[in-house]
Amino acid sequence: MKIVTNFKSKRVVVTGVGAVTPVGNTPEEYWAGLLAGRNGIGPITLFDASKHACRIAGEVKQFDPHQYMERKEAKRMARFAQFSVAASHQALADAKFVINDLNAEQVGTIVGTGTGGLDVMEAQHEVYLTRGPSRCSPFTVQMMIANMAAGLTAIHTGAKGPNSCPVTACAAGSNAVGDAFRLIQRGYAQAMICGGAEAAVTPLSLAGFASAKAVSTRNDDPARACRPFDLDRNGFVMGEGAGILLLEELEHALSRGAKIYAEIVGYGMTCDAYHITSPVPGGTGATRAIELALKDAGIEPERVDYINAHGTSTPANDKTETLAIKKALGEKNARDLAISSTKSMTGHLLGGSGGIEAVATVLAILNDRMPPTINLETPDPECDLDYISNGSRAKTVNVALSNSFGFGGHNVTLVFQKYA
Amino acid sequence: MSQDEILTKVKKIVAEQLEAEEEKVAPESHFVNDLGADSLDTVELVMALEEEFDIEIPDEAAEGITTVREAVNYITEKSASVA
């Protein structure tokens, strides 16, 4: 297939990162936690989960929204949007990027999410059932709707450029980064705040995922429940948080002397068009996403050093993703490169995962160090690549991919490379 | 309930709802101009008052309640008519 690029493409770099995650509430803590193999998963404390089949999750701990916003603003904001606003402030501060009257219209925001303000919807539905429609908060809809992380992040930062919200389940955060990349490439924006946010550790969400047999019920051993690529894996573990990148047009970044983390060079997206939850047998959808992303980047498969895998710890994903990596890159290249699933530590942030994993991927490039996959003790014979199972590893990382696949059959691959 | 008791309660609810410091909420405080409320905040505030005083405030009446004093007067009148 030919990709038509009849426009003069601009180069796009990452100049700031933000992260609020189960293993740390700043990018520094998050990265240190990943390298240390820190487990972020434990018993659920956000609600009484005693009646649930799944009672464990990767919760964000000791998050204080008032560090980033007024009390009244925090009260009017669903948890996923609070995470997004917080991580976006971090990314802008990290990049020393100031949005002002002169540049505001050239700075946009795309924040994806899988479920939006599920916490608000569930709480207000309870009010509706127990106290009647007239008692429902006038903020119900505004707080709940999925686009509000993107909307509120723009309100809080003043970014008046392109703004949207992909809702492609567990691929949403990666779609957000990819779409933002395209906008800057084509000159629609000079900089984009982009990534994903999620806060779906709620009764209804956990109940639904458990009924679908998608989540691990290893409740007695939460630290070892999320075990991507391991033979004894039995489902994903829910996580929450937000990961945000500041993408910037290269010349713009250089002109203000910005620190450059990495360059984003490729974006591939496909759909299985097969089943609402199961990946297509043979992983052809994921394979094409990886191939298209590399083609978009103009990078040969043998140059890929590291893949931050989708790696959910579900039986179906991990073997299908392994197969897709082999098919897309070739068996030998697939064996030469290193792969890790940082979800083994953070849990699965659904729409937020593409955000925090893009952050991990660019930090791997910047630091020439790859985070591990923890809990990989007995490799599944069908998962036979190098998943960095013995602690973080130092290696020159010139080219790295981040994979995200979502319910609905969405497959997204992003390609980052060292800026040179 | 005396008017003073109603005033104390209303000030407390207004402070809570609008995240204002209680000592800064005066009888003459205007929800929008002095305490930074927007239209939705005002709706929520009226709902909280209905709940606290177990009364119903129709929309037409709610539109006329823009200050702490107006709220207190309305509630005093309403409570008296119920009693």
Coordinates of C-alpha atoms in Angstrom, one line a residue:
Chain A
M1 CA 0.0 0.0 0.0
K2 CA 1.3 3.5 -0.8
I3 CA 1.0 6.3 1.6
V4 CA 0.4 9.6 -0.2
T5 CA 2.2 12.5 1.4
N6 CA 1.7 15.4 -0.9
F7 CA 2.5 18.0 1.7
K8 CA 5.7 19.4 2.9
S9 CA 6.2 17.6 6.2
K10 CA 7.6 19.3 9.3
R11 CA 9.7 17.5 11.8
V12 CA 8.2 17.0 15.3
V13 CA 10.0 16.5 18.6
V14 CA 9.1 15.8 22.2
T15 CA 10.1 18.7 24.5
G16 CA 8.2 17.9 27.7
V17 CA 6.6 15.0 29.5
G18 CA 4.1 14.7 32.3
A19 CA 2.9 11.6 34.2
V20 CA 0.5 10.7 37.0
T21 CA 0.7 7.0 37.4
P22 CA 0.3 4.1 39.9
V23 CA 4.1 4.0 40.3
G24 CA 4.7 7.8 40.7
N25 CA 2.9 11.1 40.4
T26 CA 5.6 12.9 38.4
P27 CA 7.6 11.8 35.4
E28 CA 10.8 11.6 37.5
E29 CA 9.1 9.3 40.1
Y30 CA 7.4 7.3 37.3
W31 CA 10.7 6.7 35.4
A32 CA 12.6 5.8 38.6
G33 CA 9.8 3.4 39.5
L34 CA 9.8 1.7 36.1
L35 CA 13.6 1.3 36.2
A36 CA 13.5 -0.1 39.7
G37 CA 10.7 -2.6 38.7
R38 CA 8.4 -1.0 41.3
N39 CA 5.0 -2.7 41.5
G40 CA 2.1 -0.2 41.5
I41 CA -0.7 -2.7 42.0
G42 CA -2.6 -3.4 45.2
P43 CA -6.0 -4.0 46.8
I44 CA -8.6 -1.5 45.6
T45 CA -9.2 1.4 48.1
L46 CA -11.2 3.8 46.0
F47 CA -14.4 1.9 46.7
D48 CA -15.6 -1.2 48.6
A49 CA -14.7 -4.0 46.2
S50 CA -15.4 -6.8 48.7
K51 CA -18.2 -8.2 46.5
H52 CA -16.2 -8.1 43.3
A53 CA -14.4 -11.0 41.6
C54 CA -11.5 -8.6 40.9
R55 CA -10.5 -6.6 44.0
I56 CA -7.1 -5.3 42.8
A57 CA -5.9 -2.4 40.7
G58 CA -3.1 0.0 40.1
E59 CA -4.4 3.1 41.8
V60 CA -2.8 6.6 41.7
K61 CA -1.7 7.2 45.4
Q62 CA -1.7 10.4 47.3
F63 CA -2.6 12.5 44.4
D64 CA -3.4 16.1 45.4
P65 CA -5.3 17.9 42.6
H66 CA -5.0 21.2 44.5
Q67 CA -1.3 21.3 43.6
Y68 CA -2.5 22.0 40.1
M69 CA -5.9 23.7 40.4
E70 CA -8.2 25.6 42.8
R71 CA -10.4 23.7 45.2
K72 CA -13.6 24.6 43.4
E73 CA -12.1 23.6 40.0
A74 CA -11.1 20.2 41.4
K75 CA -14.6 19.7 42.8
R76 CA -16.1 20.3 39.4
M77 CA -13.7 17.9 37.6
A78 CA -13.8 14.2 37.2
R79 CA -10.8 12.2 38.3
F80 CA -9.5 11.4 34.7
A81 CA -9.6 15.1 33.8
Q82 CA -7.8 16.0 37.0
F83 CA -5.0 13.6 36.0
S84 CA -4.9 15.2 32.5
V85 CA -4.7 18.7 33.8
A86 CA -2.0 17.8 36.3
A87 CA 0.2 15.9 33.8
S88 CA -0.2 18.7 31.2
H89 CA 1.0 21.3 33.7
Q90 CA 4.0 19.1 34.4
A91 CA 4.7 18.7 30.7
L92 CA 4.5 22.4 30.0
A93 CA 6.7 23.2 33.0
D94 CA 9.2 20.5 32.0
A95 CA 9.4 22.0 28.5
K96 CA 9.6 25.6 29.9
F97 CA 6.9 26.3 27.4
V98 CA 4.8 29.4 28.1
I99 CA 1.4 29.7 26.4
N100 CA 0.6 33.4 25.9
D101 CA -1.5 35.7 23.7
L102 CA 0.9 35.5 20.9
N103 CA 1.2 31.7 20.5
A104 CA -2.1 30.4 22.1
E105 CA -3.8 29.7 18.8
Q106 CA -0.8 27.7 17.6
V107 CA -0.9 25.3 20.6
G108 CA -3.5 22.5 20.7
T109 CA -4.6 19.7 22.9
I110 CA -5.6 16.1 22.2
V111 CA -6.2 13.9 25.2
G112 CA -7.7 10.4 24.6
T113 CA -9.6 8.4 27.1
G114 CA -11.4 5.1 27.1
T115 CA -14.3 5.8 29.5
G116 CA -14.2 9.4 30.6
G117 CA -15.9 10.3 33.9
L118 CA -17.3 6.9 34.7
D119 CA -16.9 7.7 38.4
V120 CA -19.2 10.7 38.1
M121 CA -21.7 8.8 36.0
E122 CA -22.0 6.0 38.6
A123 CA -22.2 8.4 41.5
Q124 CA -25.0 10.5 39.9
H125 CA -26.8 7.4 38.7
E126 CA -26.9 6.4 42.4
V127 CA -28.4 9.8 43.3
Y128 CA -30.9 9.4 40.5
L129 CA -32.1 6.0 41.7
T130 CA -32.2 6.8 45.4
R131 CA -33.2 10.5 45.5
G132 CA -34.8 11.2 42.1
P133 CA -34.0 13.1 39.0
S134 CA -34.3 16.6 40.6
R135 CA -31.4 15.9 42.9
C136 CA -28.9 15.1 40.1
S137 CA -26.0 17.6 40.0
P138 CA -26.1 20.2 37.2
F139 CA -22.5 19.2 36.6
T140 CA -23.3 15.6 35.9
V141 CA -22.9 15.7 32.1
Q142 CA -20.1 18.2 31.9
M143 CA -18.0 16.2 34.3
M144 CA -18.7 12.8 32.8
I145 CA -18.2 13.4 29.1
A146 CA -15.1 11.9 27.6
N147 CA -13.8 15.0 25.8
M148 CA -13.6 17.0 29.0
A149 CA -10.0 16.1 29.8
A150 CA -9.0 17.7 26.5
G151 CA -11.5 20.6 27.1
L152 CA -10.4 21.3 30.7
T153 CA -6.7 20.9 29.9
A154 CA -7.1 23.7 27.3
I155 CA -9.1 25.8 29.7
H156 CA -6.3 25.4 32.3
T157 CA -3.4 26.0 30.0
G158 CA -4.9 28.5 27.5
A159 CA -4.2 26.3 24.5
K160 CA -6.6 27.7 21.8
G161 CA -5.5 25.6 18.8
P162 CA -6.8 22.2 17.5
N163 CA -8.5 20.2 20.3
S164 CA -10.1 16.8 20.3
C165 CA -10.5 13.5 22.0
P166 CA -10.1 10.1 20.5
V167 CA -12.1 7.5 22.3
T168 CA -10.6 4.3 20.9
A169 CA -10.5 2.3 24.1
C170 CA -7.0 1.2 25.0
A171 CA -5.5 2.8 21.9
A172 CA -6.9 6.2 22.7
G173 CA -3.7 7.7 24.2
S174 CA -1.6 6.6 21.3
N175 CA -4.2 7.9 18.8
A176 CA -4.0 11.2 20.6
V177 CA -0.2 11.4 20.2
G178 CA -0.3 10.2 16.6
D179 CA -3.0 12.7 15.6
A180 CA -1.2 15.5 17.3
F181 CA 2.0 14.5 15.4
R182 CA 0.1 14.8 12.1
L183 CA -1.3 18.2 12.9
I184 CA 2.2 19.6 13.6
Q185 CA 3.7 17.8 10.6
R186 CA 1.1 19.5 8.4
G187 CA 1.5 22.9 10.0
Y188 CA -1.8 23.2 11.7
A189 CA -0.1 23.8 15.1
Q190 CA 3.3 24.7 16.4
A191 CA 2.9 22.6 19.6
M192 CA 0.5 20.0 20.9
I193 CA -0.3 18.9 24.4
C194 CA -1.2 15.2 23.8
G195 CA -1.7 11.8 25.5
G196 CA -4.2 9.9 27.4
A197 CA -6.1 9.9 30.8
E198 CA -8.2 7.4 32.6
A199 CA -9.8 6.8 36.0
A200 CA -11.8 3.7 35.5
V201 CA -11.2 2.0 38.8
T202 CA -15.0 2.1 39.6
P203 CA -17.5 -0.5 40.6
L204 CA -19.3 -0.7 37.3
S205 CA -16.2 -0.9 35.2
L206 CA -14.5 -3.6 37.4
A207 CA -17.8 -5.6 37.4
G208 CA -18.1 -5.4 33.6
F209 CA -14.5 -6.3 32.9
A210 CA -14.7 -9.2 35.4
S211 CA -17.8 -10.6 33.8
A212 CA -16.0 -10.4 30.4
K213 CA -13.2 -12.5 32.0
A214 CA -10.8 -9.8 31.0
V215 CA -9.2 -9.0 34.4
S216 CA -7.0 -11.0 36.6
T217 CA -8.6 -12.3 39.8
R218 CA -5.3 -13.0 41.6
N219 CA -6.6 -11.0 44.5
D220 CA -4.4 -12.7 47.1
D221 CA -1.2 -11.7 45.3
P222 CA -1.7 -8.3 43.7
A223 CA 2.0 -7.6 43.2
R224 CA 2.3 -10.6 40.9
A225 CA -1.1 -10.4 39.3
C226 CA 0.0 -8.5 36.1
R227 CA 2.5 -10.9 34.4
P228 CA 2.7 -10.1 30.7
F229 CA 4.1 -12.9 28.5
D230 CA 4.1 -15.3 31.5
L231 CA 2.5 -18.7 31.1
D232 CA 0.5 -18.1 34.3
R233 CA -1.0 -14.8 33.3
N234 CA -4.8 -14.6 33.7
G235 CA -6.0 -11.2 32.6
F236 CA -5.1 -7.5 32.8
V237 CA -5.1 -5.4 36.0
M238 CA -6.8 -2.1 35.8
G239 CA -4.6 1.0 36.3
E240 CA -5.4 4.7 36.3
G241 CA -3.6 8.0 35.6
A242 CA -2.5 10.2 32.7
G243 CA 0.6 10.5 30.5
I244 CA 1.1 13.7 28.5
L245 CA 3.8 14.7 25.9
L246 CA 4.4 18.2 24.6
L247 CA 5.1 17.8 20.9
E248 CA 6.7 20.7 19.2
E249 CA 7.6 21.6 15.6
L250 CA 11.4 21.2 15.4
E251 CA 12.3 24.7 14.3
H252 CA 10.1 26.2 17.0
A253 CA 11.8 24.0 19.6
L254 CA 15.3 24.9 18.4
S255 CA 14.5 28.6 18.2
R256 CA 13.7 28.7 21.9
G257 CA 16.5 26.4 22.9
A258 CA 14.2 23.7 24.2
K259 CA 15.5 20.4 25.6
I260 CA 14.7 17.7 23.1
Y261 CA 13.8 14.2 24.4
A262 CA 13.3 12.5 21.1
E263 CA 11.7 12.9 17.6
I264 CA 8.4 11.3 16.7
V265 CA 8.7 10.0 13.2
G266 CA 5.9 7.4 12.6
Y267 CA 2.3 6.7 13.2
G268 CA 0.4 3.6 12.0
M269 CA -3.2 2.8 12.7
T270 CA -5.4 0.0 11.5
C271 CA -8.5 -1.9 12.6
D272 CA -9.0 -5.7 12.8
A273 CA -12.6 -5.4 11.6
Y274 CA -13.1 -8.8 13.3
H275 CA -14.3 -8.9 16.9
I276 CA -15.2 -6.5 19.7
T277 CA -12.6 -7.9 22.1
S278 CA -10.5 -10.7 20.6
P279 CA -7.6 -9.8 18.4
V280 CA -7.9 -11.3 14.9
P281 CA -6.1 -14.7 14.8
G282 CA -2.6 -14.3 13.4
G283 CA -2.5 -10.6 14.6
T284 CA -2.7 -9.2 11.1
G285 CA -4.2 -6.0 12.3
A286 CA -1.4 -5.3 14.7
T287 CA 1.1 -6.4 12.2
R288 CA -0.1 -3.9 9.6
A289 CA -0.1 -1.1 12.3
I290 CA 3.6 -1.7 13.0
E291 CA 4.4 -2.0 9.3
L292 CA 2.6 1.2 8.4
A293 CA 4.2 3.1 11.3
L294 CA 7.7 2.1 10.1
K295 CA 6.9 2.9 6.5
D296 CA 5.6 6.3 7.7
A297 CA 8.9 6.8 9.5
G298 CA 11.0 5.5 6.6
I299 CA 12.8 3.2 9.0
E300 CA 13.9 -0.3 8.2
P301 CA 12.8 -3.0 10.7
E302 CA 16.4 -3.9 11.6
R303 CA 16.9 -0.4 13.1
V304 CA 14.3 -0.9 15.9
D305 CA 16.0 -1.2 19.3
Y306 CA 13.1 -1.3 21.7
I307 CA 9.4 -1.9 21.7
N308 CA 7.2 -0.7 24.6
A309 CA 4.6 -3.4 24.1
H310 CA 0.9 -3.3 24.6
G311 CA 1.6 -6.4 26.7
T312 CA -1.7 -6.5 28.7
S313 CA -1.2 -9.9 30.5
T314 CA -4.2 -11.3 28.8
P315 CA -3.8 -14.7 27.3
A316 CA -4.9 -13.5 23.8
N317 CA -3.0 -10.2 23.6
D318 CA 0.5 -11.3 24.5
K319 CA 0.9 -14.2 22.1
T320 CA -0.8 -12.3 19.3
E321 CA 1.3 -9.2 19.8
T322 CA 4.4 -11.4 19.9
L323 CA 3.4 -12.9 16.6
A324 CA 2.6 -9.5 15.1
I325 CA 6.1 -8.2 16.1
K326 CA 7.7 -11.2 14.4
K327 CA 5.6 -10.8 11.2
A328 CA 6.1 -7.1 10.9
L329 CA 9.8 -6.9 11.6
G330 CA 11.0 -10.3 10.6
E331 CA 11.9 -13.2 12.9
K332 CA 15.6 -12.3 13.2
N333 CA 15.0 -8.6 13.9
A334 CA 12.3 -9.5 16.4
R335 CA 14.8 -11.6 18.3
D336 CA 17.5 -9.0 18.2
L337 CA 15.5 -6.2 19.7
A338 CA 14.3 -5.8 23.3
I339 CA 10.6 -5.6 24.4
S340 CA 9.0 -4.7 27.7
S341 CA 5.5 -4.3 29.0
T342 CA 5.5 -1.5 31.6
K343 CA 1.9 -2.5 32.3
S344 CA 3.5 -5.2 34.5
M345 CA 4.1 -2.4 37.0
T346 CA 1.4 0.2 36.3
G347 CA -1.5 -2.0 35.3
H348 CA -3.5 -1.2 32.3
L349 CA -4.6 2.5 32.1
L350 CA -6.9 1.8 29.1
G351 CA -7.0 5.1 27.2
G352 CA -4.3 6.5 29.5
S353 CA -1.8 3.7 28.7
G354 CA -0.8 5.1 25.3
G355 CA 0.1 8.4 27.1
I356 CA 2.3 7.0 29.9
E357 CA 3.9 4.4 27.6
A358 CA 4.8 7.1 25.1
V359 CA 6.5 8.9 28.0
A360 CA 8.3 5.7 29.0
T361 CA 9.4 5.2 25.3
V362 CA 10.9 8.6 24.9
L363 CA 12.6 8.4 28.3
A364 CA 14.2 5.1 27.1
I365 CA 15.6 6.8 24.1
L366 CA 16.8 9.8 26.1
N367 CA 18.5 7.7 28.8
D368 CA 19.5 4.7 26.7
R369 CA 17.9 2.5 29.3
M370 CA 14.9 0.2 28.9
P371 CA 12.5 -0.6 31.7
P372 CA 11.8 -4.2 32.5
T373 CA 8.8 -6.5 32.4
I374 CA 8.3 -7.7 36.0
N375 CA 6.7 -11.0 37.0
L376 CA 7.8 -12.8 33.9
E377 CA 8.9 -16.1 35.6
T378 CA 7.7 -18.8 33.3
P379 CA 7.7 -17.6 29.7
D380 CA 4.8 -18.8 27.6
P381 CA 6.3 -20.9 24.8
E382 CA 4.3 -18.8 22.4
C383 CA 5.9 -15.7 23.8
D384 CA 9.5 -16.4 23.0
L385 CA 11.2 -13.0 22.5
D386 CA 13.4 -10.9 24.7
Y387 CA 11.0 -9.1 27.2
I388 CA 13.7 -7.7 29.5
S389 CA 12.6 -9.9 32.4
N390 CA 15.7 -9.5 34.6
G391 CA 15.6 -5.8 35.6
S392 CA 16.1 -2.7 33.5
R393 CA 18.8 -2.8 30.8
A394 CA 21.2 -0.2 29.5
K395 CA 21.5 -0.2 25.7
T396 CA 21.7 2.5 23.1
V397 CA 18.1 3.1 22.0
N398 CA 18.0 4.9 18.7
V399 CA 14.6 3.8 17.5
A400 CA 11.7 2.7 19.7
L401 CA 8.1 1.7 19.1
S402 CA 5.1 2.0 21.3
N403 CA 2.1 -0.3 20.6
S404 CA -1.5 0.1 21.8
F405 CA -4.4 -2.1 20.8
G406 CA -8.0 -1.4 21.9
F407 CA -11.4 -3.1 22.2
G408 CA -13.1 -2.6 18.9
G409 CA -10.0 -3.9 17.0
H410 CA -8.1 -0.6 17.1
N411 CA -4.3 -1.0 16.5
V412 CA -1.9 1.9 16.9
T413 CA 1.9 2.0 16.6
L414 CA 4.0 5.1 17.3
V415 CA 7.7 5.4 16.2
F416 CA 10.2 7.6 18.1
Q417 CA 13.9 8.0 17.4
K418 CA 16.8 9.7 19.0
Y419 CA 17.0 13.4 17.9
A420 CA 20.0 14.0 15.8
Chain B
M1 CA -35.8 28.4 63.1
S2 CA -34.9 32.0 63.7
Q3 CA -33.7 34.2 60.9
D4 CA -30.3 34.3 62.5
E5 CA -30.1 30.5 62.5
I6 CA -31.2 30.5 58.9
L7 CA -28.5 33.1 58.0
T8 CA -25.8 31.0 59.7
K9 CA -26.8 27.9 57.9
V10 CA -27.1 29.6 54.5
K11 CA -23.7 31.2 54.9
K12 CA -22.2 27.8 55.7
I13 CA -23.8 26.2 52.6
V14 CA -22.8 29.1 50.3
A15 CA -19.2 28.8 51.6
E16 CA -19.1 25.1 51.0
Q17 CA -20.7 25.1 47.6
L18 CA -18.7 28.0 46.2
E19 CA -15.4 27.1 48.1
A20 CA -15.4 30.5 49.7
E21 CA -14.1 31.3 53.2
E22 CA -17.0 31.4 55.6
E23 CA -16.0 34.7 57.2
K24 CA -15.9 36.3 53.7
V25 CA -19.5 35.4 53.1
A26 CA -21.6 38.4 54.2
P27 CA -25.4 38.8 54.1
E28 CA -25.0 41.2 51.2
S29 CA -22.6 38.9 49.2
H30 CA -23.7 38.4 45.7
F31 CA -23.2 34.8 44.5
V32 CA -21.9 35.8 41.0
N33 CA -20.3 39.3 41.5
D34 CA -18.7 38.7 44.9
L35 CA -18.2 35.0 45.2
G36 CA -17.4 34.0 41.6
A37 CA -20.3 31.7 41.0
D38 CA -21.4 30.8 37.4
S39 CA -24.9 29.9 36.4
L40 CA -24.4 26.2 37.1
D41 CA -22.9 26.9 40.5
T42 CA -26.1 28.9 41.3
V43 CA -28.3 26.0 40.3
E44 CA -26.3 23.6 42.5
L45 CA -26.4 26.1 45.4
V46 CA -30.2 26.3 45.2
M47 CA -30.4 22.6 45.1
A48 CA -28.3 22.4 48.3
L49 CA -30.5 25.0 50.0
E50 CA -33.6 23.0 49.0
E51 CA -32.0 19.9 50.6
E52 CA -30.9 21.6 53.8
F53 CA -34.2 23.3 54.5
D54 CA -36.4 20.7 53.0
I55 CA -38.2 23.1 50.8
E56 CA -38.8 23.4 47.1
I57 CA -37.6 26.5 45.3
P58 CA -39.3 26.9 41.9
D59 CA -37.2 28.2 39.0
E60 CA -38.9 31.5 38.9
A61 CA -38.1 32.0 42.6
A62 CA -34.6 30.8 42.2
E63 CA -33.9 33.5 39.6
G64 CA -34.6 36.1 42.3
I65 CA -32.1 34.6 44.7
T66 CA -28.8 36.2 43.9
T67 CA -27.5 37.2 47.4
V68 CA -27.2 35.5 50.8
R69 CA -29.8 37.9 52.1
E70 CA -32.3 37.1 49.3
A71 CA -31.8 33.4 50.1
V72 CA -32.4 33.9 53.8
N73 CA -35.5 36.0 53.1
Y74 CA -37.0 33.5 50.8
I75 CA -36.4 30.6 53.1
T76 CA -37.7 32.5 56.1
E77 CA -40.9 33.3 54.2
K78 CA -41.3 29.8 52.9
S79 CA -40.7 28.2 56.4
A80 CA -43.2 30.5 57.9
S81 CA -45.9 29.6 55.4
V82 CA -45.3 25.9 55.9
A83 CA -45.4 26.3 59.7

